[in-house]
Short mmCIF file of C-alpha atoms and ligand atoms in Angstrom, two decimals:
data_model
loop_
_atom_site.label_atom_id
_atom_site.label_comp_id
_atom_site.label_asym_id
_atom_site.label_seq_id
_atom_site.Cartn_x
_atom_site.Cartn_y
_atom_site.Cartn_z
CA UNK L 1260 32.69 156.67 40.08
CA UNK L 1261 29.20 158.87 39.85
CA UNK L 1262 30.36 162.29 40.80
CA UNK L 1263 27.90 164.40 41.92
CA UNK L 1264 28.03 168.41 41.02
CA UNK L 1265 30.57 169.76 43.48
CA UNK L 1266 28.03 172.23 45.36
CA UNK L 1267 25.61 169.12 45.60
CA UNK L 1268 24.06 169.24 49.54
CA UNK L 1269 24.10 165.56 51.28
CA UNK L 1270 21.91 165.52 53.97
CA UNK L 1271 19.39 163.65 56.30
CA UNK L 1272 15.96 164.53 57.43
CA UNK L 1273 14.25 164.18 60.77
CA UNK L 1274 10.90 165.94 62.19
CA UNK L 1275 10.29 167.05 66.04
CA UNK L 1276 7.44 165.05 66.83
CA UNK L 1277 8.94 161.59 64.98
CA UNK L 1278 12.02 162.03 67.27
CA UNK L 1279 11.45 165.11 70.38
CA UNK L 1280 9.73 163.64 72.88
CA UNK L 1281 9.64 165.37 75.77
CA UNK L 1282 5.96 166.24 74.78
CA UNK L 1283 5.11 168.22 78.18
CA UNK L 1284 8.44 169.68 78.62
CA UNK L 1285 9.85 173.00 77.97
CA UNK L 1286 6.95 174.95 78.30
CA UNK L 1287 5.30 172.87 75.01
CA UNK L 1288 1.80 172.99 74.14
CA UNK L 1289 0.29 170.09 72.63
CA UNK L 1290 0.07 169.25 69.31
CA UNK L 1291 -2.36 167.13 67.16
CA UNK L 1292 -0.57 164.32 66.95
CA UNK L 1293 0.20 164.30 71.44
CA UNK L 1294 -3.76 164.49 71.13
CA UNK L 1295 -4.11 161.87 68.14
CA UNK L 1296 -1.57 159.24 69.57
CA UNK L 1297 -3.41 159.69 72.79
CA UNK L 1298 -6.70 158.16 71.21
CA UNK L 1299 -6.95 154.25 71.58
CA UNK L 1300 -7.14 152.67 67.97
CA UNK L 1301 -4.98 155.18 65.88
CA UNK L 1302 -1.67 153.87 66.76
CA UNK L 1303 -0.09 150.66 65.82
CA UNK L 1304 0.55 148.85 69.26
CA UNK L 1305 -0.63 151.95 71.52
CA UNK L 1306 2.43 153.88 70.93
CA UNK L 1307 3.04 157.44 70.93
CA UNK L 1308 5.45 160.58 70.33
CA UNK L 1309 5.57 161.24 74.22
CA UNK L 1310 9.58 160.26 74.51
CA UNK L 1311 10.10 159.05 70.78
CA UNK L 1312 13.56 159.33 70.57
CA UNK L 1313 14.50 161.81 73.62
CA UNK L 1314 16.19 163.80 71.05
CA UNK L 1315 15.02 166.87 73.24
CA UNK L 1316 17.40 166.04 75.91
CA UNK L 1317 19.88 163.90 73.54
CA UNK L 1318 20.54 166.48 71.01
CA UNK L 1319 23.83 167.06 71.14
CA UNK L 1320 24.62 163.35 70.85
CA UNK L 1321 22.81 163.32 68.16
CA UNK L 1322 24.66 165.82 66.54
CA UNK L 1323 27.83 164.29 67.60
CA UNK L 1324 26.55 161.40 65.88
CA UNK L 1325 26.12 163.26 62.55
CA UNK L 1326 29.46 164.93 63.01
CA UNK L 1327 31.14 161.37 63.50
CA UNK L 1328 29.29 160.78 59.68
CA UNK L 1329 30.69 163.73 57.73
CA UNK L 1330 27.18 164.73 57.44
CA UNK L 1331 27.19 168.32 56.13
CA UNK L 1332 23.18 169.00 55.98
CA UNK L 1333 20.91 168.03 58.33
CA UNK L 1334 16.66 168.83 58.01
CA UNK L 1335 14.82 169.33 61.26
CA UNK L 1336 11.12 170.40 62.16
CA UNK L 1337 10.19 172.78 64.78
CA UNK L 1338 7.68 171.99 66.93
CA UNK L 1339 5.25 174.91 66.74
CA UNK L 1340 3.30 174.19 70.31
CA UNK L 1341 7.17 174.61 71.66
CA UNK L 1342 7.80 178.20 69.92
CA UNK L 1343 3.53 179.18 70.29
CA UNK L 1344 2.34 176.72 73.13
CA UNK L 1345 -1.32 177.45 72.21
CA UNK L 1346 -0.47 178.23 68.64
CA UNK L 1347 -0.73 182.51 68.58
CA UNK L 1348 0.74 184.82 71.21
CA UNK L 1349 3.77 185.48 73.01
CA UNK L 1350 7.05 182.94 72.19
CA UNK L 1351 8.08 180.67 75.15
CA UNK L 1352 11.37 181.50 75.53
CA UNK L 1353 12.09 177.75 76.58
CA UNK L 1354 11.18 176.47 73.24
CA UNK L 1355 13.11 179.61 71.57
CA UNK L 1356 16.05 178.26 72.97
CA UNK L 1357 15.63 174.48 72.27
CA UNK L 1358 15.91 175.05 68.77
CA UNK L 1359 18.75 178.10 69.16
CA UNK L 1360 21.01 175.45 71.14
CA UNK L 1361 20.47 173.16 68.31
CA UNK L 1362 21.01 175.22 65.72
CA UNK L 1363 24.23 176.48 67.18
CA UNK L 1364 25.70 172.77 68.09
CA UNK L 1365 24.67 171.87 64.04
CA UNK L 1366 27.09 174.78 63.22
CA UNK L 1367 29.54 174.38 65.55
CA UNK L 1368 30.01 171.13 63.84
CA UNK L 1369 30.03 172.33 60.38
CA UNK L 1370 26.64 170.94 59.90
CA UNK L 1371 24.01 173.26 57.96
CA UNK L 1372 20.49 173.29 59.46
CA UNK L 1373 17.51 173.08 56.79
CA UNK L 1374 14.60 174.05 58.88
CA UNK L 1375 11.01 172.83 58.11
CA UNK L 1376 8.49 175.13 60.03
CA UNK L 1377 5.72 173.20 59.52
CA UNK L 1378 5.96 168.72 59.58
CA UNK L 1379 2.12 167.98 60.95
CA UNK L 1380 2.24 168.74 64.48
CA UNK L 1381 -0.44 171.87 64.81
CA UNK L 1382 -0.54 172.70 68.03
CA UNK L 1383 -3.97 171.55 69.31
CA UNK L 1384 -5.85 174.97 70.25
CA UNK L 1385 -5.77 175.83 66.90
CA UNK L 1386 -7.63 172.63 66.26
CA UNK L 1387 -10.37 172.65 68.93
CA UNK L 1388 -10.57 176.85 68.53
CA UNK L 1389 -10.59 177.18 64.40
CA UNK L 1390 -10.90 173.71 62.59
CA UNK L 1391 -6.70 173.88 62.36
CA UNK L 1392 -6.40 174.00 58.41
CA UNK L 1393 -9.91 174.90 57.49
CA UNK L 1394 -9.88 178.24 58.77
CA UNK L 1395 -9.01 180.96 56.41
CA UNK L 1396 -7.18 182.05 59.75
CA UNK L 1397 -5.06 180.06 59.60
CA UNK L 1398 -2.92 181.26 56.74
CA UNK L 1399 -2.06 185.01 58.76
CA UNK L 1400 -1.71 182.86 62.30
CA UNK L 1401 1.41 180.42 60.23
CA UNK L 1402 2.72 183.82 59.22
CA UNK L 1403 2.95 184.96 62.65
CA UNK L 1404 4.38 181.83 63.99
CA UNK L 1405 7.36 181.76 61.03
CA UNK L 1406 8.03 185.35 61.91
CA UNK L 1407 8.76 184.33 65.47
CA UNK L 1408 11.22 181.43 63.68
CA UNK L 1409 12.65 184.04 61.17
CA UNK L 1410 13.36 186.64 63.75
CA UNK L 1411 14.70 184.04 66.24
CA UNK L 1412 16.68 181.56 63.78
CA UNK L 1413 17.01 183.68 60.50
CA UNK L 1414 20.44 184.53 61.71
CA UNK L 1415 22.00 181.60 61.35
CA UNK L 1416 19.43 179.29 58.91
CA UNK L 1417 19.93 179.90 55.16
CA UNK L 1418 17.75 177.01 54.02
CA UNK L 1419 14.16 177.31 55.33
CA UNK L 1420 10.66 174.79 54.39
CA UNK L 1421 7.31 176.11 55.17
CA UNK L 1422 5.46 172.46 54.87
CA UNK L 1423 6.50 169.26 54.68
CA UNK L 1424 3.86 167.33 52.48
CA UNK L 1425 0.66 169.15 51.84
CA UNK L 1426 -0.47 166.09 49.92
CA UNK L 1427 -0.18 163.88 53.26
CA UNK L 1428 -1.62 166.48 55.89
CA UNK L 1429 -4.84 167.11 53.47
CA UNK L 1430 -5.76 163.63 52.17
CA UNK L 1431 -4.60 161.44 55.55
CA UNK L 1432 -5.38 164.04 57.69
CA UNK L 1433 -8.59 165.25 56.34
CA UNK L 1434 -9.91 162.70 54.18
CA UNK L 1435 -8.53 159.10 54.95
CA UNK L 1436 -7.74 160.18 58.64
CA UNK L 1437 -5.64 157.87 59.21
CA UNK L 1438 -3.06 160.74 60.55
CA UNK L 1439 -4.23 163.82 62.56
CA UNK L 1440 -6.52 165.45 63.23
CA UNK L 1441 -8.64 162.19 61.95
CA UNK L 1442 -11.07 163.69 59.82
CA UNK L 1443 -13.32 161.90 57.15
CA UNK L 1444 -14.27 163.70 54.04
CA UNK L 1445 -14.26 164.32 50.18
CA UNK L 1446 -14.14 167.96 50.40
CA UNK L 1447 -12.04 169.04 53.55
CA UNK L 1448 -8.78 167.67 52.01
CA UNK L 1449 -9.06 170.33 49.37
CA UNK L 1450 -10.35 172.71 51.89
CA UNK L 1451 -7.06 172.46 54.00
CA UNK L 1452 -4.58 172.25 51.07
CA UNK L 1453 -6.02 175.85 50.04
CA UNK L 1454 -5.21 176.96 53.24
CA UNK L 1455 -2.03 175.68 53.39
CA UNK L 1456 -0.96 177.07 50.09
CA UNK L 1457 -2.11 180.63 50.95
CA UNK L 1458 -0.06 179.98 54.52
CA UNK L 1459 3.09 178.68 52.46
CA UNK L 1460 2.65 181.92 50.35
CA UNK L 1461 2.14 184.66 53.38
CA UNK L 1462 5.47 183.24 54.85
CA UNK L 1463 7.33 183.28 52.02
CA UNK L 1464 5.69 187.39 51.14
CA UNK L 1465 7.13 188.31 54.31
CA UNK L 1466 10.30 186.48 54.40
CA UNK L 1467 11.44 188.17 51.29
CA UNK L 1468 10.34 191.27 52.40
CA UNK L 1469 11.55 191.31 55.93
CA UNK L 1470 14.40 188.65 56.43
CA UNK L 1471 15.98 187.55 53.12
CA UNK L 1472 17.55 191.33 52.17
CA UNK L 1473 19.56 190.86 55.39
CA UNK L 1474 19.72 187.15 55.79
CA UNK L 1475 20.16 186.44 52.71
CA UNK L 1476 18.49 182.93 53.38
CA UNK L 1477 16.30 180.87 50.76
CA UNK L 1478 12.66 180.02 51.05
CA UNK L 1479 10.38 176.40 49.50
CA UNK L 1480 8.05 174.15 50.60
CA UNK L 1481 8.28 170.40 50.35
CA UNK L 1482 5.77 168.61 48.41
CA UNK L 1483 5.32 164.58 47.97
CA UNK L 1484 4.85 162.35 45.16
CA UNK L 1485 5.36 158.69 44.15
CA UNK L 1486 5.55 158.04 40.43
CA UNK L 1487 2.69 156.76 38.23
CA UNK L 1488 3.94 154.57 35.27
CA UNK L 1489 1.11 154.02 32.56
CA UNK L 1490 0.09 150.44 32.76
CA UNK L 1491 -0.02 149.73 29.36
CA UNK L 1492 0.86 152.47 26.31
CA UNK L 1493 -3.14 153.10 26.05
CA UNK L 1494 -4.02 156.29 25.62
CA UNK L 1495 -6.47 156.12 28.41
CA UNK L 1496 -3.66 154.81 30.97
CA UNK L 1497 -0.99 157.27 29.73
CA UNK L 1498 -3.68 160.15 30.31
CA UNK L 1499 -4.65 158.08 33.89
CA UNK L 1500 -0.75 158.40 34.68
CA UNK L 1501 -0.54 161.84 34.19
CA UNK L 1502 -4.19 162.59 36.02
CA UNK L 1503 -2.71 161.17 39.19
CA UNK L 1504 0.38 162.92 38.97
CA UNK L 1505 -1.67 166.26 38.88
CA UNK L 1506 -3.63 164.96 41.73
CA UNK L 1507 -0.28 163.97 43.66
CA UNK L 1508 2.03 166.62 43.12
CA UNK L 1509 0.19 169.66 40.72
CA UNK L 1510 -2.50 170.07 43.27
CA UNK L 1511 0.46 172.03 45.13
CA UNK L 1512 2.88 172.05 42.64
CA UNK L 1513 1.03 173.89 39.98
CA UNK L 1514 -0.40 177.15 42.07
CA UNK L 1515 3.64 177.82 43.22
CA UNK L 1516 5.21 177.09 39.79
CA UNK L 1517 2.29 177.78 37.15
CA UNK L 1518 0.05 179.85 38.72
CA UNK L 1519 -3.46 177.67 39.56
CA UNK L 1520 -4.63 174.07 40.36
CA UNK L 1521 -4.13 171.96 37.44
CA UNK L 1522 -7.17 172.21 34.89
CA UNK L 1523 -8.05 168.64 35.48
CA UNK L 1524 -8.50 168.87 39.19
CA UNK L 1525 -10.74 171.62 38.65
CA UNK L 1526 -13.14 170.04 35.94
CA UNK L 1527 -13.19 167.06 38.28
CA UNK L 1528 -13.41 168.12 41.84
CA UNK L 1529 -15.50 171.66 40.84
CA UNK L 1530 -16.84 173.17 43.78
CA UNK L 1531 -15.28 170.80 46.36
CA UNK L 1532 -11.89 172.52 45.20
CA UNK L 1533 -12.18 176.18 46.19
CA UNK L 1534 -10.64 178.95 44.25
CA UNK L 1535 -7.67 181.84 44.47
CA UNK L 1536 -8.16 185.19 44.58
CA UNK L 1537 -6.10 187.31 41.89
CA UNK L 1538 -4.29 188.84 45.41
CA UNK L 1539 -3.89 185.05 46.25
CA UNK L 1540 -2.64 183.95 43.37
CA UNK L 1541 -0.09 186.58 42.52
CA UNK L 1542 1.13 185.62 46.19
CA UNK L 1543 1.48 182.01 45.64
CA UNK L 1544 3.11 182.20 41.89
CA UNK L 1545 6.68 181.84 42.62
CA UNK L 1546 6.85 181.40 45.96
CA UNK L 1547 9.64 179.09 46.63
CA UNK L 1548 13.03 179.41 45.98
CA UNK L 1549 13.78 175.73 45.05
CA UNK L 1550 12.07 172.59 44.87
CA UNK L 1551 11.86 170.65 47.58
CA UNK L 1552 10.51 166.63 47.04
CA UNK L 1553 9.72 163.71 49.12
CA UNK L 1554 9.84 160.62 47.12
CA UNK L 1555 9.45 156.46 48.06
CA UNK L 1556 7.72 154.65 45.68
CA UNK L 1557 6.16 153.97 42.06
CA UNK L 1558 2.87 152.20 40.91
CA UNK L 1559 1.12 151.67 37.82
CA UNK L 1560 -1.72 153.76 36.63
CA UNK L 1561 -4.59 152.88 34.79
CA UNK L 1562 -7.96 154.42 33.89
CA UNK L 1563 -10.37 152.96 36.97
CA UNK L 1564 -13.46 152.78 35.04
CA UNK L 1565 -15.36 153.01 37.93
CA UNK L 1566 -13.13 150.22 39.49
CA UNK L 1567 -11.99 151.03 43.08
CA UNK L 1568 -8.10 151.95 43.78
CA UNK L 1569 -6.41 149.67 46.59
CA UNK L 1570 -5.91 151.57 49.48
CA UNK L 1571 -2.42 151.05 51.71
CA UNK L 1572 -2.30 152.40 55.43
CA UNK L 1573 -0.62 155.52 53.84
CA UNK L 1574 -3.46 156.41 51.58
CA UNK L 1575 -3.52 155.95 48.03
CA UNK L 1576 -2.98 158.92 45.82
CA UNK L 1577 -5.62 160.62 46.81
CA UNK L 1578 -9.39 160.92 46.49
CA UNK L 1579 -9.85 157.84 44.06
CA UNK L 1580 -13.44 158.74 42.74
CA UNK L 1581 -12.22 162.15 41.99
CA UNK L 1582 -9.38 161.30 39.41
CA UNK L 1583 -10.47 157.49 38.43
CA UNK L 1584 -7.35 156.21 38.74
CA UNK L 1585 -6.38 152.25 39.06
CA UNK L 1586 -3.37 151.61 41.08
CA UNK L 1587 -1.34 148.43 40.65
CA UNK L 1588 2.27 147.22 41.45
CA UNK L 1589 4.14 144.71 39.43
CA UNK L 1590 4.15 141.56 41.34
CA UNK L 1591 7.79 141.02 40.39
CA UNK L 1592 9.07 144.56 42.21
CA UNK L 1593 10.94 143.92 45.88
CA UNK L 1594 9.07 145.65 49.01
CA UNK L 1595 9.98 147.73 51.42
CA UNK L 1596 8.99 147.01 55.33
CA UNK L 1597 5.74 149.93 54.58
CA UNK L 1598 4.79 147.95 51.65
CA UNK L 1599 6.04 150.29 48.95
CA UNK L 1600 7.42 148.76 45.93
CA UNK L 1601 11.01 149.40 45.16
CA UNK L 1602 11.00 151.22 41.66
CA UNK L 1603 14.25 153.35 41.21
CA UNK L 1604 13.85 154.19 37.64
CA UNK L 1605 10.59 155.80 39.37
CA UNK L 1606 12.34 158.49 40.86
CA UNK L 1607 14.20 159.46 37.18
CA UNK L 1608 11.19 159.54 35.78
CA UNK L 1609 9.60 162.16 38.31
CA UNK L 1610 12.43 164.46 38.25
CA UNK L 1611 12.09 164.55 34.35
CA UNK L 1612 7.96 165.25 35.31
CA UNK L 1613 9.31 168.15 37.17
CA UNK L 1614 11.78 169.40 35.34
CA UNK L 1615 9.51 169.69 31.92
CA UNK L 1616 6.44 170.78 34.11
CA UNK L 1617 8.00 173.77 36.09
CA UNK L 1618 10.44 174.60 33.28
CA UNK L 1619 14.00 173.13 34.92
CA UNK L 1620 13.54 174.40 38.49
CA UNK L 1621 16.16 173.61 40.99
CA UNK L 1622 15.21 170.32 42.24
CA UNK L 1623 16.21 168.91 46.42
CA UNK L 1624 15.23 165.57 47.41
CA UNK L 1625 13.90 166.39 50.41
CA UNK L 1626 13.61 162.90 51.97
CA UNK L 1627 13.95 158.98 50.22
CA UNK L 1628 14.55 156.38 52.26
CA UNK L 1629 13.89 152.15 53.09
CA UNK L 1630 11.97 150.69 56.10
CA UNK L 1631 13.90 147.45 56.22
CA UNK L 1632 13.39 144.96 59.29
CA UNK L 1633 16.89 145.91 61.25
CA UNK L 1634 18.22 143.39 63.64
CA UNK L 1635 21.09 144.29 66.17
CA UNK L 1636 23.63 141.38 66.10
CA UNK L 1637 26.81 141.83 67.82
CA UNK L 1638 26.17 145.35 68.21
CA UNK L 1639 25.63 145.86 64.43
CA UNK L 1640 22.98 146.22 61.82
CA UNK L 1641 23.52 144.46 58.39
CA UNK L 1642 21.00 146.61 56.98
CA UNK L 1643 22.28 145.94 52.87
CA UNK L 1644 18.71 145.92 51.25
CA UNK L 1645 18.91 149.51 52.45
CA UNK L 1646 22.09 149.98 51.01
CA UNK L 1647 20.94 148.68 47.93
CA UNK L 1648 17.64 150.96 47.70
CA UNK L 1649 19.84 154.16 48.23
CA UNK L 1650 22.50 153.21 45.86
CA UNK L 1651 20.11 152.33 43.17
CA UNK L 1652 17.86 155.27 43.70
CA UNK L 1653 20.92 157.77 44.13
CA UNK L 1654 22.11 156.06 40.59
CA UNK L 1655 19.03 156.87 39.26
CA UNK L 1656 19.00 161.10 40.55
CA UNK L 1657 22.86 160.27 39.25
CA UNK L 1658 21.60 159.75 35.72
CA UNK L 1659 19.02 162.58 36.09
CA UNK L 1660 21.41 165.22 36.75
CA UNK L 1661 23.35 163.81 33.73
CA UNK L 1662 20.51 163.74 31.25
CA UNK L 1663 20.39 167.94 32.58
CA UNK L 1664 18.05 167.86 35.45
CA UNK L 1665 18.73 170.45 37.53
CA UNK L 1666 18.88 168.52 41.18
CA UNK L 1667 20.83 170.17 44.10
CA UNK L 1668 20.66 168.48 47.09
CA UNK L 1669 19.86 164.49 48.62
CA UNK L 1670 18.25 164.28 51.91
CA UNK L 1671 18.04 160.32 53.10
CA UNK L 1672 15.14 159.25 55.49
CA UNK L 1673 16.09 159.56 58.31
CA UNK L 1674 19.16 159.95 60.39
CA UNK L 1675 17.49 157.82 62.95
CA UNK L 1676 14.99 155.05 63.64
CA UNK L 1677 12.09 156.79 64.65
CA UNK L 1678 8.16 157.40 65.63
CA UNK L 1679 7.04 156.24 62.59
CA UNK L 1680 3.20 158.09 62.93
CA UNK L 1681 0.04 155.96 62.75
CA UNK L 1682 2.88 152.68 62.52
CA UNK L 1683 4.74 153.91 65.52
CA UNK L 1684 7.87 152.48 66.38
CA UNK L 1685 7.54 149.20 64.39
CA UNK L 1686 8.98 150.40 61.21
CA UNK L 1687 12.30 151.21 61.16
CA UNK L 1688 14.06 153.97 58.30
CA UNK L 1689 17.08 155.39 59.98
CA UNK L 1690 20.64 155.01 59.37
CA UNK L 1691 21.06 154.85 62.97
CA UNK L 1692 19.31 151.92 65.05
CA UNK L 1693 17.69 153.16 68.29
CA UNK L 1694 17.07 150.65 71.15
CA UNK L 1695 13.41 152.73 72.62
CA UNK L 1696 14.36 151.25 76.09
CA UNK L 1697 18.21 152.44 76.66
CA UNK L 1698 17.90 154.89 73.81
CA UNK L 1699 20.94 153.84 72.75
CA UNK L 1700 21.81 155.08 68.95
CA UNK L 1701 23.85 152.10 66.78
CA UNK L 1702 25.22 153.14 63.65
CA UNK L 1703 24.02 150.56 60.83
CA UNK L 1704 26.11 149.47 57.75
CA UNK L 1705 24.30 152.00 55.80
CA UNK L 1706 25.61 154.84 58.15
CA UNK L 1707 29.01 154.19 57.00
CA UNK L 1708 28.39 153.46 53.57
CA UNK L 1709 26.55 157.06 53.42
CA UNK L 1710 29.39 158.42 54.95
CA UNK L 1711 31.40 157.32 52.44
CA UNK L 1712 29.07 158.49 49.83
CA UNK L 1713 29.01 162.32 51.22
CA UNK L 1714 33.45 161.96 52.07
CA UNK L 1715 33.24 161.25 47.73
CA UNK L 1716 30.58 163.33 46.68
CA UNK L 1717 29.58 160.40 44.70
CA UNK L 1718 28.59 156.55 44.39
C1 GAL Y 2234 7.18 161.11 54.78
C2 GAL Y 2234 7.21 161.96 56.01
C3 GAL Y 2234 8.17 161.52 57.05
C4 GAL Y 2234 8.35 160.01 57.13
C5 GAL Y 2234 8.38 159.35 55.79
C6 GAL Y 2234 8.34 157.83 55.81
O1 GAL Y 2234 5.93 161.19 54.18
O2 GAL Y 2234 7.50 163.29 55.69
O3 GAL Y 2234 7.79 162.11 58.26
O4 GAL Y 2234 7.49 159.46 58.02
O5 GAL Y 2234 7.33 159.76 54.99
O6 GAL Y 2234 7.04 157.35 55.88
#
């Protein structure tokens, strides 16, 4: 049996718009994505968020559900446009209390809420008034808005996230856009991640000053990254492998944990990447309590030599020209229903990358999970390749934690099918099946066997 460090957090991850709905109710604003899905063309099949998976009026099935699991964590998004309709300005005290309710059913079941404040949906005024993420603004308008959700929710939430995903919001956002708010560009990305970073940083200043002496609650950010394997030993691929790691993950990584962007991003990018003040930077260093990462999949690195990268729907480590980068998979790896190669030993391998970079912080998995094609038969789902992925990527953070890495905490993607953003509803990831036209929730095999896992603390 793995056994897993007794105070190890099992958990699973949703965000408000992937599973709300009730996009006009409430007293909500709209967001970017209500505006995005809205467009014709950005959507797989036309979908949108506007019901998702009527979690807003099904929440405390849901957390019945979770209860029925054992589940012990669970991470949630608030919807900003539901706390700050048009993004600044008096709370709505509907959307206030959407979030209190759930918070209060999580712990009246024993479940602990890890709150992300921030997971893409900007409410849209801030878009059409200030460019959303481009506007120095912005950073002091966040701070505001996690005030509200400190003062409101600090209370009773000991585990909060400013962003989920910089990396995602900045290149398929604001480079690729594929996501929202669709922009195209080779500067804007790095535009919008500065802004983010000083945002992350404000809330965290006054969290600690304000909330955490009498809350006593603990503050990160969540930040994505596949792993890049060097395609052959090279020096010019090992150096290409650790380039796009620095573009993935040090681009926010680095400025929280070391202090600037990584050296390489700025000889590279130059004046496209802007710079920190010394009041900037002192605020960023060491802003986040833990840290928090999203991880799904590995590929091969290699130098690009002027070579173009393949690009998937969900981007492709980032600005290509800008680190030179050649992205392959092994032919031979398994697939997940997005595409993404299965490569456990992948996930070691970054948690080592962390642990050496930003000298042994506390590690949480954040989110991992499988899209697998789930078919109800019998009123179950046989969902075993999922099974599989988890148990052979939770072996691998097993081994990690052996070998010393300090990792704290597994959240699996996602307690529930879900709006899976420009794919919609036609990939699947939860642990629960959802039927979109009764809204019915079924439990799939890999429900139970997590279940199990979290009853055992262990594999
Ligand atoms: C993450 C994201 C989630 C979820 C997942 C699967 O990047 O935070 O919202 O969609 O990927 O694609």
């Amino acid at each position: 049996m793995k056994k897993f460090p007794k105070d190890f957090t099992w958990g699973t991850a949703t965000a408000s718009y992937q599973i709300e709905g009730g996009w006009q109710e409430g007293g909500k604003g709209l967001s970017i994505w209500d505006a995005f899905a809205h467009t014709p063309g950005k959507i797989k099949n036309g979908d949108t968020g506007d019901a998702a998976c009527d979690h807003f009026h099904r929440y405390k099935d849901d957390v019945a559900l979770m209860a029925k699991m054992g589940l012990k964590a669970y991470r949630f998004s608030i919807a900003w446009s539901r706390i700050q309709p048009a993004g600044r300005g008096k709370p709505n005290p509907k959307g206030i209390k959407f979030y209190s309710d759930l918070i209060d059913e999580l712990l009246d079941h024993g479940i602990a809420p890890w709150v992300t404040l921030y997971h893409w949906d900007l409410p849209l005024a801030l878009q059409l008034e200030l460019d959303g993420w481009l506007n120095p603004a912005m950073p002091e308008i966040f701070r505001d808005y996690a005030a509200i959700c400190f003062e409101n929710f600090g209370d009773r939430v000991q585990h909060w996230i400013t962003f989920n995903e910089p990396w995602v919001v900045s290149i398929l956002g604001y480079g690729q856009g594929v996501f929202a708010p669709g922009r195209v560009s080779t500067s804007e990305p790095y535009q919008a991640g500065h802004q983010i970073l000083r945002a992350h940083a404000k809330a965290v200043a006054l969290y600690r000053e304000k909330f955490q002496p009498k809350q006593n609650g603990r503050i990160g950010i969540t930040n994505n990254c596949d792993w890049r394997e060097p395609l052959t030993d090279s020096e010019s691929d090992r150096l290409a492998a650790q380039r796009a790691l620095e573009f993935f993950l040090g681009w926010f990584a680095d400025p929280i944990f070391r202090g600037d962007y990584p050296d390489v991003m700025r000889e590279r990018v130059a004046d496209r990447l802007p710079k920190f003040t010394p009041e900037d930077k002192t605020l960023i260093l060491g802003s986040a309590d833990f840290f928090g990462i999203n991880h799904y999949t590995t590929l091969y690195a290699a130098e690009a030599k002027g070579k173009s990268a393949p690009t998937t729907p969900y981007g492709n480590g980032g600005i290509s020209e800008d680190q030179d980068v050649l992205l392959t998979a092994d032919p031979h790896w398994d697939k997940t229903e997005m595409g993404w190669s299965i490569v456990p030993w992948g996930l070691r391998k970054l948690l080592h990358w962390i642990d050496d970079r930003y000298e042994h912080p506390e590690i949480v998995i954040t989110e991992n999970g499988c899209a697998c094609s789930d078919r109800v038969s019998n009123s179950k789902v046989h969902d075993a390749k999922r099974i599989q992925f988890l148990s052979d990527y939770m072996s691998e953070a097993y081994r990690a934690i052996q070998e010393g890495v300090n990792l704290k905490g597994y959240f699996l993607w996602s307690l529930m099918d879900n709006f899976e953003w420009a794919l919609g509803f036609s990939i699947r990831f939860g642990i629960h099946y959802v039927d979109y036209k009764t809204q019915e929730r079924i439990p799939k095999d890999s429900a139970h066997w997590y279940g199990n896992i979290m009853k055992n603390n262990g594999l």
